[in-house]
Amino acid sequence: MRDAFVRTLTDLAEGDPRVLLLTADLGFKLFDDFERRCPGRFFNMGVAEANMISVAAGLALDGRRPFTYSIVPFITARCLEQIRNDACEMGLPVTLVGVGGGYAYGPNGSTHHGVDDIGMMRALPGMTVIAPCDPREVAGAVRATLAQPGPVYLRLGRSGDPLLPGTDGDFAIGAPTLLRRGSQIALLACGAIATEALGAAEMLADSGLDPAVFSVHTVKPLGSLMASLAAYEVAFVVEEHGPHGGLFEAIAGAMAETDRSALTLRRIGTPDRFHHLVGSSAFLRKASGLDAAAISATVTRTMENRHR
């Protein structure tokens, strides 16, 4: 995903002199092509994320379109005050790019886990929150972000994220992507965890269930999501995020304000605690009940209980 982000941003920046890229002391080789093709518009701000956001806000006031880049916990929690006061309060078009959503940085320990970031960003007035599911959605999200008038949080996976079926169409903020057609059940995946949701859907199909799978890439605003759910009886939110402030709560809140009482909503996500296990993303997903087999088992158990 990060490679798709840089390629797309570099192409856009070459034709738009407003676009700037700021990094908090990481990703140097990744950004070599941007620096070569867009000289004078790449800035290494050092290990000073809060200052990076304030600088980006100042650049945005000058008519620029700054993209700020760091690891998820460092681009969000470390500089929350600056995001709130310098970018959101003034409605500035600063894009925060967080790499390593969920457990992508699993081997680095809980300080690097990105499982509370969406909640923080959703709470900020005026912030758009986007979590693409694959490199094609990343490219579409970057292009769409450039047209946004205010701040955006763009949550990425890391590297090696596969291309998923259904993401080769047009990308629009607030319009979920249908990755797999199905009936009765919808799996609503947020971000790179969509790969596990698709794997679970294939397992469920073998047992007689036929779930649809959506990439709900836009967590704020939800856009047309609620209309997309009208055809389903049960929706499972699959998110590599804790129970507070993520996609599940966003949808539950929307349901409480609309006439969707016929829809049953369930959550499959990370626990409400720090994970002090250290291991790969796959290892931590399995330990959290977020791998394809665990998702499939949860859906099966829920559907069996509904019919008792």
PDB file of C-alpha atoms in Angstrom:
ATOM      1  CA  MET A   1       0.000   0.000   0.000  1.00  0.00           C
ATOM      2  CA  ARG A   2       2.733   2.485   0.829  1.00  0.00           C
ATOM      3  CA  ASP A   3       4.329   1.962  -2.594  1.00  0.00           C
ATOM      4  CA  ALA A   4       0.984   2.697  -4.266  1.00  0.00           C
ATOM      5  CA  PHE A   5       0.630   5.823  -2.138  1.00  0.00           C
ATOM      6  CA  VAL A   6       4.032   7.182  -3.113  1.00  0.00           C
ATOM      7  CA  ARG A   7       3.661   6.341  -6.815  1.00  0.00           C
ATOM      8  CA  THR A   8       0.274   8.019  -7.029  1.00  0.00           C
ATOM      9  CA  LEU A   9       1.298  11.068  -5.026  1.00  0.00           C
ATOM     10  CA  THR A  10       4.459  11.498  -7.108  1.00  0.00           C
ATOM     11  CA  ASP A  11       2.487  11.400 -10.356  1.00  0.00           C
ATOM     12  CA  LEU A  12      -0.009  13.927  -8.995  1.00  0.00           C
ATOM     13  CA  ALA A  13       2.682  16.200  -7.589  1.00  0.00           C
ATOM     14  CA  GLU A  14       4.533  16.320 -10.894  1.00  0.00           C
ATOM     15  CA  GLY A  15       1.494  18.012 -12.415  1.00  0.00           C
ATOM     16  CA  ASP A  16       0.439  20.019  -9.345  1.00  0.00           C
ATOM     17  CA  PRO A  17       3.071  22.280  -7.748  1.00  0.00           C
ATOM     18  CA  ARG A  18       0.899  22.704  -4.638  1.00  0.00           C
ATOM     19  CA  VAL A  19       1.580  19.126  -3.500  1.00  0.00           C
ATOM     20  CA  LEU A  20       4.248  18.694  -0.810  1.00  0.00           C
ATOM     21  CA  LEU A  21       5.419  15.609   1.090  1.00  0.00           C
ATOM     22  CA  LEU A  22       6.629  15.768   4.692  1.00  0.00           C
ATOM     23  CA  THR A  23       8.015  12.759   6.554  1.00  0.00           C
ATOM     24  CA  ALA A  24       8.948  12.227  10.185  1.00  0.00           C
ATOM     25  CA  ASP A  25      12.381  10.678   9.630  1.00  0.00           C
ATOM     26  CA  LEU A  26      11.382   7.517   7.768  1.00  0.00           C
ATOM     27  CA  GLY A  27      10.798   6.216   4.257  1.00  0.00           C
ATOM     28  CA  PHE A  28      13.850   7.763   2.610  1.00  0.00           C
ATOM     29  CA  LYS A  29      14.451   5.276  -0.212  1.00  0.00           C
ATOM     30  CA  LEU A  30      10.702   5.082  -0.689  1.00  0.00           C
ATOM     31  CA  PHE A  31      10.598   8.799  -1.460  1.00  0.00           C
ATOM     32  CA  ASP A  32      13.674   9.049  -3.715  1.00  0.00           C
ATOM     33  CA  ASP A  33      11.603   9.258  -6.887  1.00  0.00           C
ATOM     34  CA  PHE A  34       9.352  11.969  -5.421  1.00  0.00           C
ATOM     35  CA  GLU A  35      12.382  14.033  -4.421  1.00  0.00           C
ATOM     36  CA  ARG A  36      13.964  13.594  -7.855  1.00  0.00           C
ATOM     37  CA  ARG A  37      10.834  14.442  -9.858  1.00  0.00           C
ATOM     38  CA  CYS A  38       9.562  17.175  -7.518  1.00  0.00           C
ATOM     39  CA  PRO A  39      12.680  18.967  -6.241  1.00  0.00           C
ATOM     40  CA  GLY A  40      12.251  21.252  -3.279  1.00  0.00           C
ATOM     41  CA  ARG A  41       8.927  19.732  -2.223  1.00  0.00           C
ATOM     42  CA  PHE A  42      10.090  16.848  -0.013  1.00  0.00           C
ATOM     43  CA  PHE A  43      10.896  17.626   3.626  1.00  0.00           C
ATOM     44  CA  ASN A  44      12.330  15.376   6.318  1.00  0.00           C
ATOM     45  CA  MET A  45      11.036  16.933   9.527  1.00  0.00           C
ATOM     46  CA  GLY A  46      12.960  14.575  11.823  1.00  0.00           C
ATOM     47  CA  VAL A  47      11.490  12.728  14.784  1.00  0.00           C
ATOM     48  CA  ALA A  48       9.171  15.658  15.468  1.00  0.00           C
ATOM     49  CA  GLU A  49       5.693  14.656  14.318  1.00  0.00           C
ATOM     50  CA  ALA A  50       3.852  17.380  16.222  1.00  0.00           C
ATOM     51  CA  ASN A  51       6.017  20.065  14.656  1.00  0.00           C
ATOM     52  CA  MET A  52       5.500  18.419  11.251  1.00  0.00           C
ATOM     53  CA  ILE A  53       1.723  18.886  11.554  1.00  0.00           C
ATOM     54  CA  SER A  54       2.091  22.544  12.533  1.00  0.00           C
ATOM     55  CA  VAL A  55       4.445  23.166   9.620  1.00  0.00           C
ATOM     56  CA  ALA A  56       2.003  21.415   7.274  1.00  0.00           C
ATOM     57  CA  ALA A  57      -0.820  23.613   8.560  1.00  0.00           C
ATOM     58  CA  GLY A  58       1.234  26.714   7.835  1.00  0.00           C
ATOM     59  CA  LEU A  59       1.975  25.474   4.331  1.00  0.00           C
ATOM     60  CA  ALA A  60      -1.726  24.787   3.787  1.00  0.00           C
ATOM     61  CA  LEU A  61      -2.512  28.370   4.828  1.00  0.00           C
ATOM     62  CA  ASP A  62      -0.168  29.415   2.025  1.00  0.00           C
ATOM     63  CA  GLY A  63      -2.234  27.489  -0.534  1.00  0.00           C
ATOM     64  CA  ARG A  64      -0.166  24.287  -0.573  1.00  0.00           C
ATOM     65  CA  ARG A  65      -1.455  20.705  -0.299  1.00  0.00           C
ATOM     66  CA  PRO A  66       0.813  18.989   2.245  1.00  0.00           C
ATOM     67  CA  PHE A  67       0.831  15.215   2.840  1.00  0.00           C
ATOM     68  CA  THR A  68       2.420  14.199   6.147  1.00  0.00           C
ATOM     69  CA  TYR A  69       3.719  10.648   6.562  1.00  0.00           C
ATOM     70  CA  SER A  70       4.581   8.492   9.560  1.00  0.00           C
ATOM     71  CA  ILE A  71       3.682   5.249  11.354  1.00  0.00           C
ATOM     72  CA  VAL A  72       0.048   5.171  12.527  1.00  0.00           C
ATOM     73  CA  PRO A  73       0.493   5.812  16.289  1.00  0.00           C
ATOM     74  CA  PHE A  74       3.018   8.560  15.628  1.00  0.00           C
ATOM     75  CA  ILE A  75       0.985  10.479  13.031  1.00  0.00           C
ATOM     76  CA  THR A  76      -2.114  10.379  15.267  1.00  0.00           C
ATOM     77  CA  ALA A  77      -1.650   9.970  19.031  1.00  0.00           C
ATOM     78  CA  ARG A  78       1.732  11.688  19.257  1.00  0.00           C
ATOM     79  CA  CYS A  79       0.481  14.911  17.686  1.00  0.00           C
ATOM     80  CA  LEU A  80      -3.249  14.897  18.436  1.00  0.00           C
ATOM     81  CA  GLU A  81      -3.243  18.451  19.815  1.00  0.00           C
ATOM     82  CA  GLN A  82      -1.622  19.863  16.675  1.00  0.00           C
ATOM     83  CA  ILE A  83      -4.018  17.936  14.424  1.00  0.00           C
ATOM     84  CA  ARG A  84      -6.973  19.253  16.399  1.00  0.00           C
ATOM     85  CA  ASN A  85      -5.907  22.887  16.759  1.00  0.00           C
ATOM     86  CA  ASP A  86      -3.736  23.555  13.712  1.00  0.00           C
ATOM     87  CA  ALA A  87      -5.420  21.454  11.004  1.00  0.00           C
ATOM     88  CA  CYS A  88      -9.009  20.677  12.023  1.00  0.00           C
ATOM     89  CA  GLU A  89      -9.997  23.860  13.826  1.00  0.00           C
ATOM     90  CA  MET A  90      -9.031  25.909  10.784  1.00  0.00           C
ATOM     91  CA  GLY A  91     -10.360  23.352   8.281  1.00  0.00           C
ATOM     92  CA  LEU A  92      -7.057  23.119   6.439  1.00  0.00           C
ATOM     93  CA  PRO A  93      -6.356  20.570   3.680  1.00  0.00           C
ATOM     94  CA  VAL A  94      -3.623  18.694   5.534  1.00  0.00           C
ATOM     95  CA  THR A  95      -3.513  14.970   4.754  1.00  0.00           C
ATOM     96  CA  LEU A  96      -2.228  12.684   7.517  1.00  0.00           C
ATOM     97  CA  VAL A  97      -0.888   9.440   6.072  1.00  0.00           C
ATOM     98  CA  GLY A  98      -0.538   6.693   8.672  1.00  0.00           C
ATOM     99  CA  VAL A  99       1.338   3.599   7.534  1.00  0.00           C
ATOM    100  CA  GLY A 100       0.924   0.288   9.350  1.00  0.00           C
ATOM    101  CA  GLY A 101      -2.734   0.233  10.374  1.00  0.00           C
ATOM    102  CA  GLY A 102      -3.761  -2.551  12.732  1.00  0.00           C
ATOM    103  CA  TYR A 103      -1.010  -5.041  13.519  1.00  0.00           C
ATOM    104  CA  ALA A 104       1.153  -4.344  10.446  1.00  0.00           C
ATOM    105  CA  TYR A 105       4.050  -3.399  12.741  1.00  0.00           C
ATOM    106  CA  GLY A 106       3.384  -6.382  15.000  1.00  0.00           C
ATOM    107  CA  PRO A 107       7.026  -7.289  15.625  1.00  0.00           C
ATOM    108  CA  ASN A 108       7.667  -3.802  17.052  1.00  0.00           C
ATOM    109  CA  GLY A 109       5.270  -4.327  19.952  1.00  0.00           C
ATOM    110  CA  SER A 110       2.189  -2.552  21.245  1.00  0.00           C
ATOM    111  CA  THR A 111       3.684   0.949  20.918  1.00  0.00           C
ATOM    112  CA  HIS A 112       3.502   0.471  17.133  1.00  0.00           C
ATOM    113  CA  HIS A 113       0.064  -1.173  16.911  1.00  0.00           C
ATOM    114  CA  GLY A 114      -2.511   1.005  15.147  1.00  0.00           C
ATOM    115  CA  VAL A 115      -5.774  -0.145  16.742  1.00  0.00           C
ATOM    116  CA  ASP A 116      -7.137   3.081  18.260  1.00  0.00           C
ATOM    117  CA  ASP A 117      -6.305   5.622  15.551  1.00  0.00           C
ATOM    118  CA  ILE A 118      -9.641   5.662  13.734  1.00  0.00           C
ATOM    119  CA  GLY A 119     -11.453   6.476  16.968  1.00  0.00           C
ATOM    120  CA  MET A 120      -9.158   9.428  17.608  1.00  0.00           C
ATOM    121  CA  MET A 121      -9.474  10.785  14.089  1.00  0.00           C
ATOM    122  CA  ARG A 122     -13.253  10.230  13.827  1.00  0.00           C
ATOM    123  CA  ALA A 123     -13.754  12.322  16.950  1.00  0.00           C
ATOM    124  CA  LEU A 124     -12.200  15.419  15.364  1.00  0.00           C
ATOM    125  CA  PRO A 125     -14.628  17.854  13.708  1.00  0.00           C
ATOM    126  CA  GLY A 126     -14.164  18.154   9.967  1.00  0.00           C
ATOM    127  CA  MET A 127     -11.802  15.177   9.631  1.00  0.00           C
ATOM    128  CA  THR A 128     -12.394  12.707   6.803  1.00  0.00           C
ATOM    129  CA  VAL A 129     -11.207   9.176   7.648  1.00  0.00           C
ATOM    130  CA  ILE A 130     -10.261   6.717   4.876  1.00  0.00           C
ATOM    131  CA  ALA A 131      -8.848   3.187   5.220  1.00  0.00           C
ATOM    132  CA  PRO A 132      -8.346   1.581   1.769  1.00  0.00           C
ATOM    133  CA  CYS A 133      -8.260  -2.203   1.456  1.00  0.00           C
ATOM    134  CA  ASP A 134      -5.609  -2.641  -1.247  1.00  0.00           C
ATOM    135  CA  PRO A 135      -3.123  -0.708  -3.440  1.00  0.00           C
ATOM    136  CA  ARG A 136      -5.748   0.180  -6.055  1.00  0.00           C
ATOM    137  CA  GLU A 137      -7.993   1.733  -3.424  1.00  0.00           C
ATOM    138  CA  VAL A 138      -4.978   3.576  -2.042  1.00  0.00           C
ATOM    139  CA  ALA A 139      -4.334   5.149  -5.451  1.00  0.00           C
ATOM    140  CA  GLY A 140      -7.981   6.166  -5.755  1.00  0.00           C
ATOM    141  CA  ALA A 141      -8.026   7.543  -2.220  1.00  0.00           C
ATOM    142  CA  VAL A 142      -4.944   9.702  -2.813  1.00  0.00           C
ATOM    143  CA  ARG A 143      -6.517  11.220  -5.925  1.00  0.00           C
ATOM    144  CA  ALA A 144      -9.814  11.805  -4.096  1.00  0.00           C
ATOM    145  CA  THR A 145      -8.037  13.297  -1.095  1.00  0.00           C
ATOM    146  CA  LEU A 146      -6.415  15.963  -3.226  1.00  0.00           C
ATOM    147  CA  ALA A 147      -9.883  17.291  -4.057  1.00  0.00           C
ATOM    148  CA  GLN A 148     -11.003  17.486  -0.404  1.00  0.00           C
ATOM    149  CA  PRO A 149     -11.238  20.989   1.075  1.00  0.00           C
ATOM    150  CA  GLY A 150     -10.362  19.962   4.638  1.00  0.00           C
ATOM    151  CA  PRO A 151      -8.167  17.575   6.654  1.00  0.00           C
ATOM    152  CA  VAL A 152      -8.004  13.871   5.816  1.00  0.00           C
ATOM    153  CA  TYR A 153      -6.634  10.873   7.680  1.00  0.00           C
ATOM    154  CA  LEU A 154      -5.486   8.180   5.246  1.00  0.00           C
ATOM    155  CA  ARG A 155      -4.811   4.865   6.987  1.00  0.00           C
ATOM    156  CA  LEU A 156      -2.602   2.445   5.048  1.00  0.00           C
ATOM    157  CA  GLY A 157      -1.417  -1.107   5.521  1.00  0.00           C
ATOM    158  CA  ARG A 158       2.272  -1.592   5.032  1.00  0.00           C
ATOM    159  CA  SER A 159       3.768  -3.512   2.103  1.00  0.00           C
ATOM    160  CA  GLY A 160       2.899  -6.712   0.280  1.00  0.00           C
ATOM    161  CA  ASP A 161      -0.856  -6.078   0.447  1.00  0.00           C
ATOM    162  CA  PRO A 162      -2.489  -7.998  -2.451  1.00  0.00           C
ATOM    163  CA  LEU A 163      -4.847  -6.598  -5.067  1.00  0.00           C
ATOM    164  CA  LEU A 164      -8.420  -7.602  -4.259  1.00  0.00           C
ATOM    165  CA  PRO A 165     -11.326  -8.344  -6.611  1.00  0.00           C
ATOM    166  CA  GLY A 166     -13.687  -5.463  -7.251  1.00  0.00           C
ATOM    167  CA  THR A 167     -11.266  -2.591  -6.619  1.00  0.00           C
ATOM    168  CA  ASP A 168     -10.527  -1.904 -10.292  1.00  0.00           C
ATOM    169  CA  GLY A 169     -13.481   0.492 -10.645  1.00  0.00           C
ATOM    170  CA  ASP A 170     -13.801   4.152  -9.752  1.00  0.00           C
ATOM    171  CA  PHE A 171     -13.068   5.179  -6.172  1.00  0.00           C
ATOM    172  CA  ALA A 172     -15.322   7.687  -4.431  1.00  0.00           C
ATOM    173  CA  ILE A 173     -15.196   8.874  -0.839  1.00  0.00           C
ATOM    174  CA  GLY A 174     -18.233   7.520   1.006  1.00  0.00           C
ATOM    175  CA  ALA A 175     -19.036   4.827  -1.565  1.00  0.00           C
ATOM    176  CA  PRO A 176     -18.129   1.330  -0.263  1.00  0.00           C
ATOM    177  CA  THR A 177     -16.585  -1.139  -2.691  1.00  0.00           C
ATOM    178  CA  LEU A 178     -18.318  -4.477  -3.267  1.00  0.00           C
ATOM    179  CA  LEU A 179     -15.556  -7.092  -3.232  1.00  0.00           C
ATOM    180  CA  ARG A 180     -17.780 -10.173  -3.327  1.00  0.00           C
ATOM    181  CA  ARG A 181     -21.467 -10.569  -4.124  1.00  0.00           C
ATOM    182  CA  GLY A 182     -23.640 -12.495  -1.696  1.00  0.00           C
ATOM    183  CA  SER A 183     -26.983 -12.657   0.053  1.00  0.00           C
ATOM    184  CA  GLN A 184     -28.413 -12.297   3.568  1.00  0.00           C
ATOM    185  CA  ILE A 185     -25.013 -11.672   5.207  1.00  0.00           C
ATOM    186  CA  ALA A 186     -22.591  -8.785   4.631  1.00  0.00           C
ATOM    187  CA  LEU A 187     -19.005  -8.664   5.883  1.00  0.00           C
ATOM    188  CA  LEU A 188     -18.008  -5.002   6.205  1.00  0.00           C
ATOM    189  CA  ALA A 189     -14.223  -4.828   6.141  1.00  0.00           C
ATOM    190  CA  CYS A 190     -12.237  -1.743   7.081  1.00  0.00           C
ATOM    191  CA  GLY A 191      -8.768  -1.538   5.545  1.00  0.00           C
ATOM    192  CA  ALA A 192      -6.286  -4.295   4.801  1.00  0.00           C
ATOM    193  CA  ILE A 193      -8.193  -6.802   6.966  1.00  0.00           C
ATOM    194  CA  ALA A 194     -10.443  -7.216   3.905  1.00  0.00           C
ATOM    195  CA  THR A 195      -8.111 -10.004   2.764  1.00  0.00           C
ATOM    196  CA  GLU A 196      -9.134 -12.038   5.818  1.00  0.00           C
ATOM    197  CA  ALA A 197     -12.808 -11.202   5.298  1.00  0.00           C
ATOM    198  CA  LEU A 198     -12.633 -12.497   1.722  1.00  0.00           C
ATOM    199  CA  GLY A 199     -10.908 -15.663   2.905  1.00  0.00           C
ATOM    200  CA  ALA A 200     -13.612 -16.157   5.505  1.00  0.00           C
ATOM    201  CA  ALA A 201     -16.311 -15.655   2.869  1.00  0.00           C
ATOM    202  CA  GLU A 202     -14.910 -18.510   0.789  1.00  0.00           C
ATOM    203  CA  MET A 203     -14.878 -20.787   3.833  1.00  0.00           C
ATOM    204  CA  LEU A 204     -18.468 -19.822   4.618  1.00  0.00           C
ATOM    205  CA  ALA A 205     -19.505 -20.495   1.023  1.00  0.00           C
ATOM    206  CA  ASP A 206     -18.223 -24.050   1.407  1.00  0.00           C
ATOM    207  CA  SER A 207     -20.552 -24.497   4.388  1.00  0.00           C
ATOM    208  CA  GLY A 208     -23.635 -23.193   2.605  1.00  0.00           C
ATOM    209  CA  LEU A 209     -23.600 -19.507   3.536  1.00  0.00           C
ATOM    210  CA  ASP A 210     -23.127 -16.849   0.875  1.00  0.00           C
ATOM    211  CA  PRO A 211     -21.822 -13.607   2.384  1.00  0.00           C
ATOM    212  CA  ALA A 212     -21.203 -10.413   0.469  1.00  0.00           C
ATOM    213  CA  VAL A 213     -17.966  -8.611   1.301  1.00  0.00           C
ATOM    214  CA  PHE A 214     -17.596  -4.833   1.215  1.00  0.00           C
ATOM    215  CA  SER A 215     -14.558  -2.639   1.619  1.00  0.00           C
ATOM    216  CA  VAL A 216     -15.915   0.184   3.770  1.00  0.00           C
ATOM    217  CA  HIS A 217     -12.941   2.400   3.051  1.00  0.00           C
ATOM    218  CA  THR A 218     -14.577   5.613   4.247  1.00  0.00           C
ATOM    219  CA  VAL A 219     -15.278   5.511   7.971  1.00  0.00           C
ATOM    220  CA  LYS A 220     -16.159   9.217   8.109  1.00  0.00           C
ATOM    221  CA  PRO A 221     -18.417  10.132   6.404  1.00  0.00           C
ATOM    222  CA  LEU A 222     -20.198   6.793   5.912  1.00  0.00           C
ATOM    223  CA  GLY A 223     -21.816   8.149   2.761  1.00  0.00           C
ATOM    224  CA  SER A 224     -23.981   5.613   0.945  1.00  0.00           C
ATOM    225  CA  LEU A 225     -23.132   2.653   3.197  1.00  0.00           C
ATOM    226  CA  MET A 226     -26.463   2.467   4.983  1.00  0.00           C
ATOM    227  CA  ALA A 227     -28.319   2.304   1.671  1.00  0.00           C
ATOM    228  CA  SER A 228     -25.990  -0.513   0.568  1.00  0.00           C
ATOM    229  CA  LEU A 229     -27.013  -2.575   3.607  1.00  0.00           C
ATOM    230  CA  ALA A 230     -30.726  -2.558   2.805  1.00  0.00           C
ATOM    231  CA  ALA A 231     -30.519  -5.965   1.088  1.00  0.00           C
ATOM    232  CA  TYR A 232     -28.973  -7.811   4.067  1.00  0.00           C
ATOM    233  CA  GLU A 233     -30.276  -9.248   7.333  1.00  0.00           C
ATOM    234  CA  VAL A 234     -26.992  -9.459   9.244  1.00  0.00           C
ATOM    235  CA  ALA A 235     -23.853  -7.345   8.917  1.00  0.00           C
ATOM    236  CA  PHE A 236     -20.520  -8.191  10.515  1.00  0.00           C
ATOM    237  CA  VAL A 237     -18.025  -5.355  10.877  1.00  0.00           C
ATOM    238  CA  VAL A 238     -14.506  -6.753  10.440  1.00  0.00           C
ATOM    239  CA  GLU A 239     -11.999  -4.199  11.684  1.00  0.00           C
ATOM    240  CA  GLU A 240      -8.402  -4.283  12.847  1.00  0.00           C
ATOM    241  CA  HIS A 241      -9.313  -1.729  15.491  1.00  0.00           C
ATOM    242  CA  GLY A 242     -10.571  -1.682  19.062  1.00  0.00           C
ATOM    243  CA  PRO A 243     -14.259  -1.559  20.018  1.00  0.00           C
ATOM    244  CA  HIS A 244     -14.376   2.193  20.679  1.00  0.00           C
ATOM    245  CA  GLY A 245     -14.634   4.765  17.925  1.00  0.00           C
ATOM    246  CA  GLY A 246     -14.091   2.481  14.943  1.00  0.00           C
ATOM    247  CA  LEU A 247     -16.288   1.454  12.034  1.00  0.00           C
ATOM    248  CA  PHE A 248     -18.638  -0.625  14.199  1.00  0.00           C
ATOM    249  CA  GLU A 249     -19.536   2.330  16.403  1.00  0.00           C
ATOM    250  CA  ALA A 250     -19.886   4.583  13.360  1.00  0.00           C
ATOM    251  CA  ILE A 251     -22.435   2.225  11.796  1.00  0.00           C
ATOM    252  CA  ALA A 252     -24.219   1.559  15.094  1.00  0.00           C
ATOM    253  CA  GLY A 253     -24.612   5.296  15.574  1.00  0.00           C
ATOM    254  CA  ALA A 254     -26.003   5.728  12.077  1.00  0.00           C
ATOM    255  CA  MET A 255     -28.431   2.851  12.645  1.00  0.00           C
ATOM    256  CA  ALA A 256     -29.685   4.472  15.848  1.00  0.00           C
ATOM    257  CA  GLU A 257     -30.611   7.577  13.855  1.00  0.00           C
ATOM    258  CA  THR A 258     -32.207   5.781  10.903  1.00  0.00           C
ATOM    259  CA  ASP A 259     -34.871   3.155  10.362  1.00  0.00           C
ATOM    260  CA  ARG A 260     -32.534   0.143  10.132  1.00  0.00           C
ATOM    261  CA  SER A 261     -33.910  -1.786  13.099  1.00  0.00           C
ATOM    262  CA  ALA A 262     -34.305  -4.924  10.951  1.00  0.00           C
ATOM    263  CA  LEU A 263     -30.549  -5.195  10.441  1.00  0.00           C
ATOM    264  CA  THR A 264     -28.548  -7.204  12.979  1.00  0.00           C
ATOM    265  CA  LEU A 265     -25.061  -5.736  13.463  1.00  0.00           C
ATOM    266  CA  ARG A 266     -22.128  -7.622  14.973  1.00  0.00           C
ATOM    267  CA  ARG A 267     -18.466  -6.732  15.457  1.00  0.00           C
ATOM    268  CA  ILE A 268     -15.338  -8.795  14.795  1.00  0.00           C
ATOM    269  CA  GLY A 269     -12.353  -6.703  15.843  1.00  0.00           C
ATOM    270  CA  THR A 270      -9.385  -6.329  18.166  1.00  0.00           C
ATOM    271  CA  PRO A 271      -9.842  -6.574  21.931  1.00  0.00           C
ATOM    272  CA  ASP A 272     -10.055  -3.586  24.251  1.00  0.00           C
ATOM    273  CA  ARG A 273      -6.545  -4.028  25.598  1.00  0.00           C
ATOM    274  CA  PHE A 274      -2.916  -3.691  24.623  1.00  0.00           C
ATOM    275  CA  HIS A 275      -1.470  -6.770  22.954  1.00  0.00           C
ATOM    276  CA  HIS A 276       1.838  -7.543  24.627  1.00  0.00           C
ATOM    277  CA  LEU A 277       2.440 -10.508  22.360  1.00  0.00           C
ATOM    278  CA  VAL A 278       5.133  -9.826  19.775  1.00  0.00           C
ATOM    279  CA  GLY A 279       4.921 -11.384  16.347  1.00  0.00           C
ATOM    280  CA  SER A 280       3.930 -10.960  12.750  1.00  0.00           C
ATOM    281  CA  SER A 281       0.711  -9.344  11.610  1.00  0.00           C
ATOM    282  CA  ALA A 282      -0.677 -12.795  10.774  1.00  0.00           C
ATOM    283  CA  PHE A 283       0.237 -14.089  14.249  1.00  0.00           C
ATOM    284  CA  LEU A 284      -1.475 -11.183  16.015  1.00  0.00           C
ATOM    285  CA  ARG A 285      -4.566 -11.373  13.822  1.00  0.00           C
ATOM    286  CA  LYS A 286      -4.944 -15.033  14.707  1.00  0.00           C
ATOM    287  CA  ALA A 287      -4.422 -14.285  18.398  1.00  0.00           C
ATOM    288  CA  SER A 288      -7.177 -11.645  18.180  1.00  0.00           C
ATOM    289  CA  GLY A 289      -9.679 -13.823  16.330  1.00  0.00           C
ATOM    290  CA  LEU A 290      -9.208 -11.836  13.139  1.00  0.00           C
ATOM    291  CA  ASP A 291      -7.827 -14.388  10.726  1.00  0.00           C
ATOM    292  CA  ALA A 292     -10.082 -15.894   8.048  1.00  0.00           C
ATOM    293  CA  ALA A 293     -10.782 -19.097  10.012  1.00  0.00           C
ATOM    294  CA  ALA A 294     -11.785 -17.226  13.172  1.00  0.00           C
ATOM    295  CA  ILE A 295     -13.991 -14.781  11.250  1.00  0.00           C
ATOM    296  CA  SER A 296     -15.701 -17.704   9.520  1.00  0.00           C
ATOM    297  CA  ALA A 297     -16.262 -19.467  12.854  1.00  0.00           C
ATOM    298  CA  THR A 298     -17.738 -16.340  14.452  1.00  0.00           C
ATOM    299  CA  VAL A 299     -20.149 -15.795  11.559  1.00  0.00           C
ATOM    300  CA  THR A 300     -21.193 -19.459  11.556  1.00  0.00           C
ATOM    301  CA  ARG A 301     -21.802 -19.467  15.305  1.00  0.00           C
ATOM    302  CA  THR A 302     -23.830 -16.262  15.149  1.00  0.00           C
ATOM    303  CA  MET A 303     -26.017 -17.493  12.289  1.00  0.00           C
ATOM    304  CA  GLU A 304     -26.640 -20.830  14.011  1.00  0.00           C
ATOM    305  CA  ASN A 305     -27.716 -19.042  17.182  1.00  0.00           C
ATOM    306  CA  ARG A 306     -30.127 -16.861  15.197  1.00  0.00           C
ATOM    307  CA  HIS A 307     -32.008 -19.905  13.965  1.00  0.00           C
ATOM    308  CA  ARG A 308     -32.361 -21.741  17.271  1.00  0.00           C
TER     309      ARG A 308
END
